[in-house]
Coordinates of C-alpha atoms and ligand atoms in Angstrom, one line a residue:
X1 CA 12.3 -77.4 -194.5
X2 CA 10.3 -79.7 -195.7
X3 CA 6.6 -80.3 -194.0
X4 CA 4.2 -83.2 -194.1
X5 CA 1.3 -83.9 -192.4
X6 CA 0.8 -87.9 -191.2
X7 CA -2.6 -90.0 -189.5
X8 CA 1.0 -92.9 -188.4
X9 CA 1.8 -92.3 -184.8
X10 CA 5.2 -90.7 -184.5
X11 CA 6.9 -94.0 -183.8
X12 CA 5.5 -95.3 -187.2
X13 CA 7.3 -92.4 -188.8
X14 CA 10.8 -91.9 -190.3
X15 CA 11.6 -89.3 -188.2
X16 CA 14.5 -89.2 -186.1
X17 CA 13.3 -87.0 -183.6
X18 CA 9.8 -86.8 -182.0
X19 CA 8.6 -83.8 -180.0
X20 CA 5.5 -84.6 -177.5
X21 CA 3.9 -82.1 -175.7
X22 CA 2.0 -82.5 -172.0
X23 CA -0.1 -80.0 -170.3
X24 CA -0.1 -79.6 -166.5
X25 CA -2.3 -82.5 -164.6
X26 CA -2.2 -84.7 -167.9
X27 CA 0.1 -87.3 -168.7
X28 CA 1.3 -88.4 -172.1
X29 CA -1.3 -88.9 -174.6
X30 CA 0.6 -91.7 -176.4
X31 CA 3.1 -93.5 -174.4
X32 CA 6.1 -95.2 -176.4
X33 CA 5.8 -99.2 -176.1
X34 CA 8.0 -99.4 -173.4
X35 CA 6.6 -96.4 -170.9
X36 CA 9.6 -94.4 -171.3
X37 CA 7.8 -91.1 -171.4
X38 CA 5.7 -91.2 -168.8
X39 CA 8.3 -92.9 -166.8
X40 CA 10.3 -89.7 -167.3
X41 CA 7.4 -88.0 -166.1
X42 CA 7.2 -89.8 -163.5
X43 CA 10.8 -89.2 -162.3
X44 CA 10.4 -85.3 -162.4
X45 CA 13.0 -84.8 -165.3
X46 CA 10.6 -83.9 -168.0
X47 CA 7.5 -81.1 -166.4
X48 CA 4.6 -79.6 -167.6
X49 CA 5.7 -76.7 -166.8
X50 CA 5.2 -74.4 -169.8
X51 CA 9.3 -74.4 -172.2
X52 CA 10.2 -77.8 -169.8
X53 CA 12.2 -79.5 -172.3
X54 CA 13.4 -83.0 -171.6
X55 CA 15.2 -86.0 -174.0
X56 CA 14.7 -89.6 -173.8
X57 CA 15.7 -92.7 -176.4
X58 CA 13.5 -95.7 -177.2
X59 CA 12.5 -97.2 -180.3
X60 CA 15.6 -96.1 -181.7
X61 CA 14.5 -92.3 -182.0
X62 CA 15.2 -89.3 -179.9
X63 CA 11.9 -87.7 -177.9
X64 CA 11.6 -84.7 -176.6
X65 CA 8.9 -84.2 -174.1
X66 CA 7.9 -80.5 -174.1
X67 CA 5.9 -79.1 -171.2
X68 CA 2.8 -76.7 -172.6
X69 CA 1.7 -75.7 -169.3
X70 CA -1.6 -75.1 -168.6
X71 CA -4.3 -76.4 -171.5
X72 CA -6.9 -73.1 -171.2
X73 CA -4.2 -71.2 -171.8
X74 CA -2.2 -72.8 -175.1
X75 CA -2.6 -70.7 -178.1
X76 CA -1.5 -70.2 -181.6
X77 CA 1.6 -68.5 -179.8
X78 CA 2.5 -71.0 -177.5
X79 CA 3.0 -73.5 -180.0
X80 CA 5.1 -71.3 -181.7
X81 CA 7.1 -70.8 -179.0
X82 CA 7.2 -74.3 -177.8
X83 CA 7.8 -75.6 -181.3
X84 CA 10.9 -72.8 -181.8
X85 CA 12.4 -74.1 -178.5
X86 CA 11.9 -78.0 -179.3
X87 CA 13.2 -77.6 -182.5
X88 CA 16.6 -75.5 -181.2
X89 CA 16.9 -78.7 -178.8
X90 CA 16.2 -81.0 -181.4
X91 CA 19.0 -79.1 -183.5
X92 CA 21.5 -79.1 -181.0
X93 CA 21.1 -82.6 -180.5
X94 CA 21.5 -83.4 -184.2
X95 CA 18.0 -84.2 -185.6
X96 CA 17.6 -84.0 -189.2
X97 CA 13.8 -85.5 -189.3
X98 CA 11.6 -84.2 -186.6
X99 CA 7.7 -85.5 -185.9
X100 CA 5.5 -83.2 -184.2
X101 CA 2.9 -85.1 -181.8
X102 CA -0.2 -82.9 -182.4
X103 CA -2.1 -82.8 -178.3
X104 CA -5.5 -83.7 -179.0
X105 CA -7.9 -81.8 -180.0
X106 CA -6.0 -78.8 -181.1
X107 CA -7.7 -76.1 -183.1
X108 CA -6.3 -74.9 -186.2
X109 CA -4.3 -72.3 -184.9
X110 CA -2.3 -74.4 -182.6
X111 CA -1.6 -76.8 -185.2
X112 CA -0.4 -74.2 -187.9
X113 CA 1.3 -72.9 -185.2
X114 CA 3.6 -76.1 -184.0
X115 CA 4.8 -75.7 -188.0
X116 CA 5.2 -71.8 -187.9
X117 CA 7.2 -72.2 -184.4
X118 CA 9.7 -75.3 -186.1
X119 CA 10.2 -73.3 -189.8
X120 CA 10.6 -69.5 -188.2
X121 CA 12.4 -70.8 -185.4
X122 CA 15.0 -73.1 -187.9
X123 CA 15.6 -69.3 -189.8
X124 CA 19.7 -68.9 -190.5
X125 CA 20.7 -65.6 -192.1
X126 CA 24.5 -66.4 -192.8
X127 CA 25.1 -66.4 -196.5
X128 CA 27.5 -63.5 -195.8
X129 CA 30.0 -65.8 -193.6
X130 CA 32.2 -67.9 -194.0
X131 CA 30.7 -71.8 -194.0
X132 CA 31.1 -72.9 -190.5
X133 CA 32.3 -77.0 -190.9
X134 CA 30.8 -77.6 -187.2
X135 CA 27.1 -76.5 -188.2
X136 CA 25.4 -79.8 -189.3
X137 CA 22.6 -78.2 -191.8
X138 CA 20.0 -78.4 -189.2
X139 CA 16.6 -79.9 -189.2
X140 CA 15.7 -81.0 -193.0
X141 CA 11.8 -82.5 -192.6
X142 CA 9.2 -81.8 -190.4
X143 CA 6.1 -84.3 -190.3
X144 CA 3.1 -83.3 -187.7
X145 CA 1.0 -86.3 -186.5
X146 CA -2.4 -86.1 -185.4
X147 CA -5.6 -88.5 -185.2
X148 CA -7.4 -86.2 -187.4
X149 CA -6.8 -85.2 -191.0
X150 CA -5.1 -81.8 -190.7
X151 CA -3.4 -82.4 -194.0
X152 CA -4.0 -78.7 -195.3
X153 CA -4.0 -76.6 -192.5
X154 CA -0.4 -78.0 -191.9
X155 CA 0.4 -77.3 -195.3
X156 CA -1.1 -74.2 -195.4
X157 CA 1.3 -73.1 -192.2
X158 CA 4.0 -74.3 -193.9
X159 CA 3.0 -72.1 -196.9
X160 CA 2.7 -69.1 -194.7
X161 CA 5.9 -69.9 -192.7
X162 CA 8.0 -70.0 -195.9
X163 CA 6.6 -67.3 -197.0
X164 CA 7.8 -65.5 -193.6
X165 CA 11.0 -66.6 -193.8
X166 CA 11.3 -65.1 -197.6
X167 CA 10.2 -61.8 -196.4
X168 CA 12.9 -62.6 -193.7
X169 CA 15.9 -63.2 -196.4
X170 CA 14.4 -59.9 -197.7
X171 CA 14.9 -57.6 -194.7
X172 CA 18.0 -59.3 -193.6
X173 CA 20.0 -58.7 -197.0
X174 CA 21.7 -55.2 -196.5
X175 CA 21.5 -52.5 -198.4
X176 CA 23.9 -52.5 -200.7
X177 CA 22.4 -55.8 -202.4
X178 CA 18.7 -55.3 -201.2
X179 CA 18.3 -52.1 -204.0
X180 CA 14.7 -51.4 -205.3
X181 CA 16.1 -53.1 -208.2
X182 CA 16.6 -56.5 -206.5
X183 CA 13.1 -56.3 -204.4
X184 CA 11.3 -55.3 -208.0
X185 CA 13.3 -58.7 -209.1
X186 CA 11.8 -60.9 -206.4
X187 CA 8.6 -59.1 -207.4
X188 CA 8.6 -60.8 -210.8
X189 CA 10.4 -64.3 -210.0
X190 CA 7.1 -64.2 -208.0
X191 CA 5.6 -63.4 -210.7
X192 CA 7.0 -65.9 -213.1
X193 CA 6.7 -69.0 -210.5
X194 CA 2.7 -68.5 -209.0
X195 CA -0.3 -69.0 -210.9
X196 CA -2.5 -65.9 -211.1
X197 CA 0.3 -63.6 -210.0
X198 CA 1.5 -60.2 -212.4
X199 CA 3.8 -57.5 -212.0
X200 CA 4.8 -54.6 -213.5
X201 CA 7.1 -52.2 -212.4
X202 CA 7.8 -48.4 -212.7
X203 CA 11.0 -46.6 -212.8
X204 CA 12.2 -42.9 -212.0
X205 CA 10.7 -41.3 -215.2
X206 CA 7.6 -43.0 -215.2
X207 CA 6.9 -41.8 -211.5
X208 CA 8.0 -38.9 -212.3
X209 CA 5.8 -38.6 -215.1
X210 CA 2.7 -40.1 -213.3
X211 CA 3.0 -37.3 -210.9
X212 CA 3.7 -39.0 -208.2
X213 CA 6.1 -35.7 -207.1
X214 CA 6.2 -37.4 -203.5
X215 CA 7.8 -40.3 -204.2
X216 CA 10.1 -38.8 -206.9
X217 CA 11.3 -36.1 -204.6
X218 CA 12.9 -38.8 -202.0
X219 CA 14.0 -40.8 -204.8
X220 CA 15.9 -38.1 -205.9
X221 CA 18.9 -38.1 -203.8
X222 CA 20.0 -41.0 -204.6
X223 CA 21.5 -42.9 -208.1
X224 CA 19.5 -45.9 -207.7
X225 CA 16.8 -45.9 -209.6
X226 CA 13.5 -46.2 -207.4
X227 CA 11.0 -49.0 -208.5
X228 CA 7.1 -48.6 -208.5
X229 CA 6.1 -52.4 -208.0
X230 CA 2.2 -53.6 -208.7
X231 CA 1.6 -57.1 -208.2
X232 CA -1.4 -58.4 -208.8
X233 CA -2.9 -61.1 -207.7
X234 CA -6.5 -62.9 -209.7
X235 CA -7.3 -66.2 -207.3
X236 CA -9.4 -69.3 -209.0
X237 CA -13.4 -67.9 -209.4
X238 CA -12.9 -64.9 -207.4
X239 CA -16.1 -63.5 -206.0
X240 CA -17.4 -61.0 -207.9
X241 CA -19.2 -60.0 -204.6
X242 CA -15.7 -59.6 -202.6
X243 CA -13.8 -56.4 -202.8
X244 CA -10.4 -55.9 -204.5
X245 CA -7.4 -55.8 -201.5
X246 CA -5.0 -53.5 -201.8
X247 CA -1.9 -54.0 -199.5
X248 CA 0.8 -51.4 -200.4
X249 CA 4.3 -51.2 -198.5
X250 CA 7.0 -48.9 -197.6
X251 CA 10.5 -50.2 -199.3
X252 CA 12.5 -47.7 -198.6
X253 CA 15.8 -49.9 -198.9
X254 CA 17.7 -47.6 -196.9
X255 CA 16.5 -44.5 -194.9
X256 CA 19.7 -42.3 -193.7
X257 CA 17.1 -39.2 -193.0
X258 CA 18.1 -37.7 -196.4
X259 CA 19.8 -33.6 -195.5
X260 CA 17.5 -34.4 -192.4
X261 CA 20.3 -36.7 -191.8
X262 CA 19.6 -39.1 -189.2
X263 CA 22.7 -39.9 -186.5
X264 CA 24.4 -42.8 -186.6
X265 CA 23.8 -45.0 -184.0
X266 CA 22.1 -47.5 -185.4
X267 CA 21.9 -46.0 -188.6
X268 CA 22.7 -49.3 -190.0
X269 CA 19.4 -50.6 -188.8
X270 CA 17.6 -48.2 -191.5
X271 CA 18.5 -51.2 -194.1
X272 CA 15.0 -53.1 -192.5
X273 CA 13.5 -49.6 -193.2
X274 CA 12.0 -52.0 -196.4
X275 CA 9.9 -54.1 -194.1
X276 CA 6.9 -53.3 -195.3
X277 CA 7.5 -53.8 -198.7
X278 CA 9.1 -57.1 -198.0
X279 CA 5.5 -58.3 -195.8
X280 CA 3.5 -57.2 -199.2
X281 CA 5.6 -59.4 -201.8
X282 CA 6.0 -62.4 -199.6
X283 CA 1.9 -61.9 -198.5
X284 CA 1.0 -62.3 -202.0
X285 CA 3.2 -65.0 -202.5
X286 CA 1.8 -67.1 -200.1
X287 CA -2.1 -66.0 -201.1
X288 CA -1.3 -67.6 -204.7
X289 CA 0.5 -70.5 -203.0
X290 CA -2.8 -71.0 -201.0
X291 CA -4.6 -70.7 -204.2
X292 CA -7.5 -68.0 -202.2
X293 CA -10.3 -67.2 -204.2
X294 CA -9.6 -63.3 -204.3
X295 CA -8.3 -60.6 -206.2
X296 CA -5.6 -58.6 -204.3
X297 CA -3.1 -55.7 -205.7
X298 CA 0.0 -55.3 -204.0
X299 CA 2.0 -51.8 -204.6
X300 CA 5.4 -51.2 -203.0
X301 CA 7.4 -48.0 -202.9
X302 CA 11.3 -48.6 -203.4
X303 CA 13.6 -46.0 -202.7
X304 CA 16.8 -45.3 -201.0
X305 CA 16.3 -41.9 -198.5
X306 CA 19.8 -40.5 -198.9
X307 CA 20.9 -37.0 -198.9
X308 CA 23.3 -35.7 -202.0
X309 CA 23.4 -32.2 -203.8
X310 CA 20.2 -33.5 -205.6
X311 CA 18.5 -34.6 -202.6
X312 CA 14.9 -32.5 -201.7
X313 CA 15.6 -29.7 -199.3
X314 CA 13.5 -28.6 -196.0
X315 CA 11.0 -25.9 -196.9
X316 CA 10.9 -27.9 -200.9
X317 CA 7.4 -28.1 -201.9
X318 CA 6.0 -30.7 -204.0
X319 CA 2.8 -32.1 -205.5
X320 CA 1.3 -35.3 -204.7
X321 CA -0.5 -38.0 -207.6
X322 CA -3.6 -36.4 -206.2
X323 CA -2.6 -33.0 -206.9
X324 CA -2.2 -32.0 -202.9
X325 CA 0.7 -29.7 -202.3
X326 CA 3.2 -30.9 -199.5
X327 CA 5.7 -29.1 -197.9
X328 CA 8.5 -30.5 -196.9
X329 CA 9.5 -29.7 -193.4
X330 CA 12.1 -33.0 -192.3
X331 CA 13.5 -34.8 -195.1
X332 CA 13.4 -37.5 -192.7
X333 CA 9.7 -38.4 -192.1
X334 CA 10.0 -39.9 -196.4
X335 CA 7.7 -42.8 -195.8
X336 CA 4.6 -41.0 -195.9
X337 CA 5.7 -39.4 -198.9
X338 CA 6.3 -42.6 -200.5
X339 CA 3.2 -44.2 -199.4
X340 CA 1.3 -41.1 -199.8
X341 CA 1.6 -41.5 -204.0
X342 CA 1.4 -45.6 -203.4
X343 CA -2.3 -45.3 -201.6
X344 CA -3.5 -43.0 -205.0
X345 CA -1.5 -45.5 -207.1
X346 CA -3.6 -48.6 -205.2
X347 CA -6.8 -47.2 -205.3
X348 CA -6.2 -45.8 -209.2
X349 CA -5.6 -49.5 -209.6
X350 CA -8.8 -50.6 -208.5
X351 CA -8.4 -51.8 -204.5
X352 CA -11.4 -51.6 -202.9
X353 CA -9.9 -51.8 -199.1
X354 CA -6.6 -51.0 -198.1
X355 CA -3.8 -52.0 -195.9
X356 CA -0.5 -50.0 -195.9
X357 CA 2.1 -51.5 -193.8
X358 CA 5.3 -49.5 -192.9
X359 CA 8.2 -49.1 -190.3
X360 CA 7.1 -45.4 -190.3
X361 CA 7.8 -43.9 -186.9
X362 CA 10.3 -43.8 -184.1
X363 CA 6.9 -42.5 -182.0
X364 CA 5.5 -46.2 -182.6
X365 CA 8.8 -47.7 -180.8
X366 CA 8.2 -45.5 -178.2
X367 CA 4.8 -45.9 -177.7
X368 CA 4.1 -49.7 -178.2
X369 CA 7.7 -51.6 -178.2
X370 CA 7.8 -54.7 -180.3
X371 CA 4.6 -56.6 -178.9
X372 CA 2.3 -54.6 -180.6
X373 CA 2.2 -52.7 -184.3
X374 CA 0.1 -49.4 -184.1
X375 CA -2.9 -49.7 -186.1
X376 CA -5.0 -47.1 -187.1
X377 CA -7.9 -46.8 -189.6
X378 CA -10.7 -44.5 -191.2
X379 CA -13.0 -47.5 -191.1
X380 CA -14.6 -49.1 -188.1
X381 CA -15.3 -52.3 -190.0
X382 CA -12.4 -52.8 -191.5
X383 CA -10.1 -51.8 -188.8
X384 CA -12.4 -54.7 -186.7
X385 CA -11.5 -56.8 -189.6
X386 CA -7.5 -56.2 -189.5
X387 CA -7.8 -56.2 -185.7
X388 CA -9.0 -59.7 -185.7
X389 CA -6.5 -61.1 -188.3
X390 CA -3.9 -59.7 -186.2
X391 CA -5.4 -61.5 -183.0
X392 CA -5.5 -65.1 -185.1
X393 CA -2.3 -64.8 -186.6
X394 CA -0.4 -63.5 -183.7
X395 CA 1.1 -60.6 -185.0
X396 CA -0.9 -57.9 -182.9
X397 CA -2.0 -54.6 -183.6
X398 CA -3.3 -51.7 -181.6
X399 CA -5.4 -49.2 -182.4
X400 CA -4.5 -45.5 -182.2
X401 CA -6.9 -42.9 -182.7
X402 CA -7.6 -41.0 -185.9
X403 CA -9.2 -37.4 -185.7
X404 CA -9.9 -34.2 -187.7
X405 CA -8.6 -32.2 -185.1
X406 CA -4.9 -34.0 -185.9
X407 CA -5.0 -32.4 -189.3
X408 CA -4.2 -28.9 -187.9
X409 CA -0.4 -30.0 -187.0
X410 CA 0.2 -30.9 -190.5
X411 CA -1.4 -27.8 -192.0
X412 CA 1.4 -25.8 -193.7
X413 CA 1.8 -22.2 -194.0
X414 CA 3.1 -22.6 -197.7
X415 CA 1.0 -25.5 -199.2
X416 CA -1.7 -27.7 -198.5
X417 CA 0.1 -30.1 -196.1
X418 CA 3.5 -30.4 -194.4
X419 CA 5.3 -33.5 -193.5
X420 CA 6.3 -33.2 -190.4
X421 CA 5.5 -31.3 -187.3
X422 CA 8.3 -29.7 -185.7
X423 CA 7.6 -30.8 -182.1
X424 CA 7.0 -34.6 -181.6
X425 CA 3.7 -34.8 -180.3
X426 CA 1.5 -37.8 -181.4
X427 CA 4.1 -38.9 -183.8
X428 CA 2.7 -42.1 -184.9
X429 CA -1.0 -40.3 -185.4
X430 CA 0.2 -37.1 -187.2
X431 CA 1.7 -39.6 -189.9
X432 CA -1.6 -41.6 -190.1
X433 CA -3.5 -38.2 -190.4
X434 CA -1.3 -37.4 -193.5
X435 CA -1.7 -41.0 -194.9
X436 CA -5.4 -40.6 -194.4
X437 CA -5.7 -38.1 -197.1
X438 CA -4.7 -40.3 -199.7
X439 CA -6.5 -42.7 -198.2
X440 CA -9.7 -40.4 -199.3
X441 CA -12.9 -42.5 -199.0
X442 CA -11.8 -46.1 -199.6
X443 CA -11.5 -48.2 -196.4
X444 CA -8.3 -48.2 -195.1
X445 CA -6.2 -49.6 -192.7
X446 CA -2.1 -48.3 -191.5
X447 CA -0.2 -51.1 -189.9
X448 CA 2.7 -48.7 -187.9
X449 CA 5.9 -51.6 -187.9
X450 CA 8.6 -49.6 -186.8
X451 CA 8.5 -51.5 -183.1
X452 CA 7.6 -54.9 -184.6
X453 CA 9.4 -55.6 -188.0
X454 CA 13.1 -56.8 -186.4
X455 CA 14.3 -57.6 -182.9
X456 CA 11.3 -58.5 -181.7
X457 CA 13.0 -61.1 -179.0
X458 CA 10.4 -63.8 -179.9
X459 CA 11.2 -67.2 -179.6
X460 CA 10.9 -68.1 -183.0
X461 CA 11.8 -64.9 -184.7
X462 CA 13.5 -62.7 -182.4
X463 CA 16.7 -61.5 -184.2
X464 CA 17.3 -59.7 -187.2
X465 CA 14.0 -59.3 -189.6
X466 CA 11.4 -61.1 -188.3
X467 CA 8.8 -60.9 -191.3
X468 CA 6.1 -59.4 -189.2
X469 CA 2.5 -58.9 -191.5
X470 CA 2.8 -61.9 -193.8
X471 CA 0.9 -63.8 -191.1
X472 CA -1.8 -60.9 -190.1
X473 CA -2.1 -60.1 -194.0
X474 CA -2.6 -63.5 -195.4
X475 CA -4.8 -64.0 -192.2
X476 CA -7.4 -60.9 -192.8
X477 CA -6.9 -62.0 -197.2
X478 CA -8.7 -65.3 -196.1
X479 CA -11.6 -64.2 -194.1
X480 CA -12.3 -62.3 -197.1
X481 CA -12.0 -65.1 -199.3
X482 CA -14.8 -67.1 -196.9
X483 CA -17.2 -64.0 -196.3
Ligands
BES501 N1 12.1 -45.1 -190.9 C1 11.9 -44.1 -189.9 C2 11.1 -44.6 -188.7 C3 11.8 -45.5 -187.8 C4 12.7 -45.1 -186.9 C5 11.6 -46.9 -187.9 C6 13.3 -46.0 -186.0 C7 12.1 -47.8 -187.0 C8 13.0 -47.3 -186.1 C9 11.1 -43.0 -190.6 O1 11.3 -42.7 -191.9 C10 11.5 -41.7 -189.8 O2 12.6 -41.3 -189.9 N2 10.5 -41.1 -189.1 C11 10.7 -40.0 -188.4 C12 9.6 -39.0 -188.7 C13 9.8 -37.6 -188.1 C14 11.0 -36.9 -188.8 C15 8.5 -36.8 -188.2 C16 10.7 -40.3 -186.9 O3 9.9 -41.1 -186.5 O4 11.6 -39.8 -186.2
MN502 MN1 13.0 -41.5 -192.3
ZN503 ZN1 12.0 -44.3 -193.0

């Protein structure tokens, strides 16, 4: 979809379609020439009520009057949501050009989020059907109108919308074509399309051979060859004052439990079990798009988790990049190992604070659902700083508690760690507690996605792989760039 910002009042505009919004005790801002909106108002088919939707013609377009409910209330997310349900109406009824009455005075979240709401919410996943003749290609422009120049914050939430929507494609491809090869290819046709962006990427022997014994030992059930993917990112004038971000995700491509075999139900849902990797390509993506004056490192961990007669074994023990022991107690609970060699890897690389953002526990469904990612950190600034990007983006976090005393379940008789504890108490934390340690002294943030990366039910994103993180992650990557 195409977006455009415009100062023309929607009836000056091309589009086909307009959406206007009204909040409760308000009327229309703008009226159409000949009253129709406010006459529809009037005669109690179109509310304020927050999701009203109602349709009118004049002036030879389609409106749609969208109630926002009340004013104090309207956020970010409500625009989304409004703008997702608009836009399905506007759909339905055929509209190929749709212009999006800003209300007045609407802050930038609001306005990024009418544009996030109309390109999540316009998301089709169905390259693996057959063409359906009946589905009309759906809405093609979107233009936002407002009195003031929002120009690039519109185009900046269409950046960061797109960029969702990639991450989407990524989650959403299954298994058998979404290999660590094809994310590592992604990697680099980022690479080769946006300024400042590099990658390289390691294979099994080079992992191997950089003693990353964590991550090789769940690659090693499996043929396909795991990919070690560093992208880096060098913005326009970075300053030299500003710290090096390191975001690094968990792609495991598919996660069947490995001899810990998981059952099936809903084993075919372990194919998102890449989420996090997905948020950290399509983040850094939309950073260079946005051109932010930073330098970021991206490292993503992709492996299948399958068990063969080379997979590792319960009771295997292996040594981390950092030279820590790990035993291996559920062949299962992989991520961490994977991440585990992917936080030394990022910080060997030069990233000054880190974010690691992975579907990594069952606990962290339990616990939270899908409103809320579990967030926990070794740094009280820095989890402040992830905590608020998370607030202004929409994608929320909360914050689980980190303590020494945690470190005693993952103690292992055999080496210096285990990966599991046998019982399921404090799931979510125990796995943090592990992370932690590879973590060492750098600030460091872990984003727990398992609840939040698919299904969420939202409006605008609510089936299949939603992208959740490329909005909180390019959200905390510009308040750096402004500090
Ligand atoms: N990828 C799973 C976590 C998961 C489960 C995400 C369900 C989303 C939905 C992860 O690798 C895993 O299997 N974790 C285990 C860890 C346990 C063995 C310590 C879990 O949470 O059960
Ligand atoms: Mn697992
Ligand atoms: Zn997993």
């Amino acid at each position: 979809m195409q977006v455009s910002f415009t100062r023309s009042a929607p009836v000056d505009t091309h589009a086909d379609t307009v959406a206007i919004g009204v909040f409760d005790g308000k009327g229309v801002a703008h009226d159409t020439p000949g009253g129709e909106l406010q006459a529809l108002l009037d005669s109690g088919e179109a509310k304020t009520k927050f999701k009203h939707l109602a349709v009118t013609h004049a002036e030879g377009k389609r409106w749609i009057v969208a109630g926002l409910g009340d004013g104090e209330r309207f956020d970010g997310e409500r625009a989304r949501v409004i703008a997702a349900l608009a836009g399905e109406r506007a759909r339905e009824l055929g509209a190929e050009e749709l212009c999006w009455e800003l209300p007045h005075d609407s802050d930038d979240h609001v306005a990024g989020g009418f544009v996030e709401g109309t390109v999540l919410g316009a998301y089709t996943f169905d390259r693996y059907k057959a063409k359906d003749p009946t589905n009309g290609g759906g809405i093609k422009k979107l233009c936002v109108s407002d009195h003031d120049d929002r120009a690039q914050t519109i185009a900046a939430a269409g950046i960061v919308a797109h960029a969702t929507n990639a991450a989407r494609d990524l989650q959403n491809v299954p298994a058998n074509d979404m290999t660590p090869h094809a994310l590592a290819a992604r990697a680099r046709e980022l690479a080769g399309s946006e300024q400042g962006v590099s990658c390289e990427v390691m294979g099994r022997d080079e992992i191997v051979a950089a003693g990353m014994g964590m991550f090789g030992a769940v690659a090693q059930g499996t043929y396909a060859e795991p990919q070690l993917i560093t992208l880096r990112y060098e913005g326009p004038d970075p300053d030299p004052a500003h710290p090096t971000l390191g975001l690094v995700g968990k792609a495991v491509t598919f996660d069947a439990g490995g001899i810990s075999l998981k059952p099936a139900l809903k084993m075919s849902e372990m194919k998102f079990d890449m989420s996090g990797g997905a948020a950290v390509i399509e983040t850094i993506g939309a950073i260079a798009r946005l051109a932010l004056p930073l330098r970021v490192i991206g490292v993503v961990g992709a492996t299948e988790n399958l068990p063969s007669g080379r997979s590792m074994k319960p009771g295997d023990i292996v040594r981390a990049a950092d030279g820590t022991s790990v035993e291996i107690i559920n062949t299962d609970a992989e991520g961490r190992l994977v991440l585990g060699d992917c936080l030394v890897h990022a910080r060997n690389q030069g990233a000054e604070r880190l974010v690691d953002i992975a579907t990594l526990t069952g606990g962290c469904v339990v616990a939270l659902g899908s409103v809320h990612a579990g967030l926990m950190a070794n740094d009280e600034d820095w989890a402040k700083a992830v905590d608020a990007a998370a607030r202004a983006s929409g994608e929320l976090a909360w914050r689980l508690p980190l303590h020494e005393d945690y470190d005693e379940a993952i103690k292992s008789r055999y080496a210096d760690i285990m990966n599991a504890v046998e019982d399921r108490k404090a799931a979510p934390i125990t796995a943090a507690q592990f992370l932690a340690r590879f973590a060492g002294d750098t600030p460091w943030a872990h984003l727990d996605i398992a609840g939040t990366a698919w299904n969420s039910g939202k409006p605008y994103s609510g089936k299949g792989g939603n992208g959740f993180g490329v909005r909180l992650m390019v959200e905390l990557a510009r308040s750096m760039a402004a500090r």
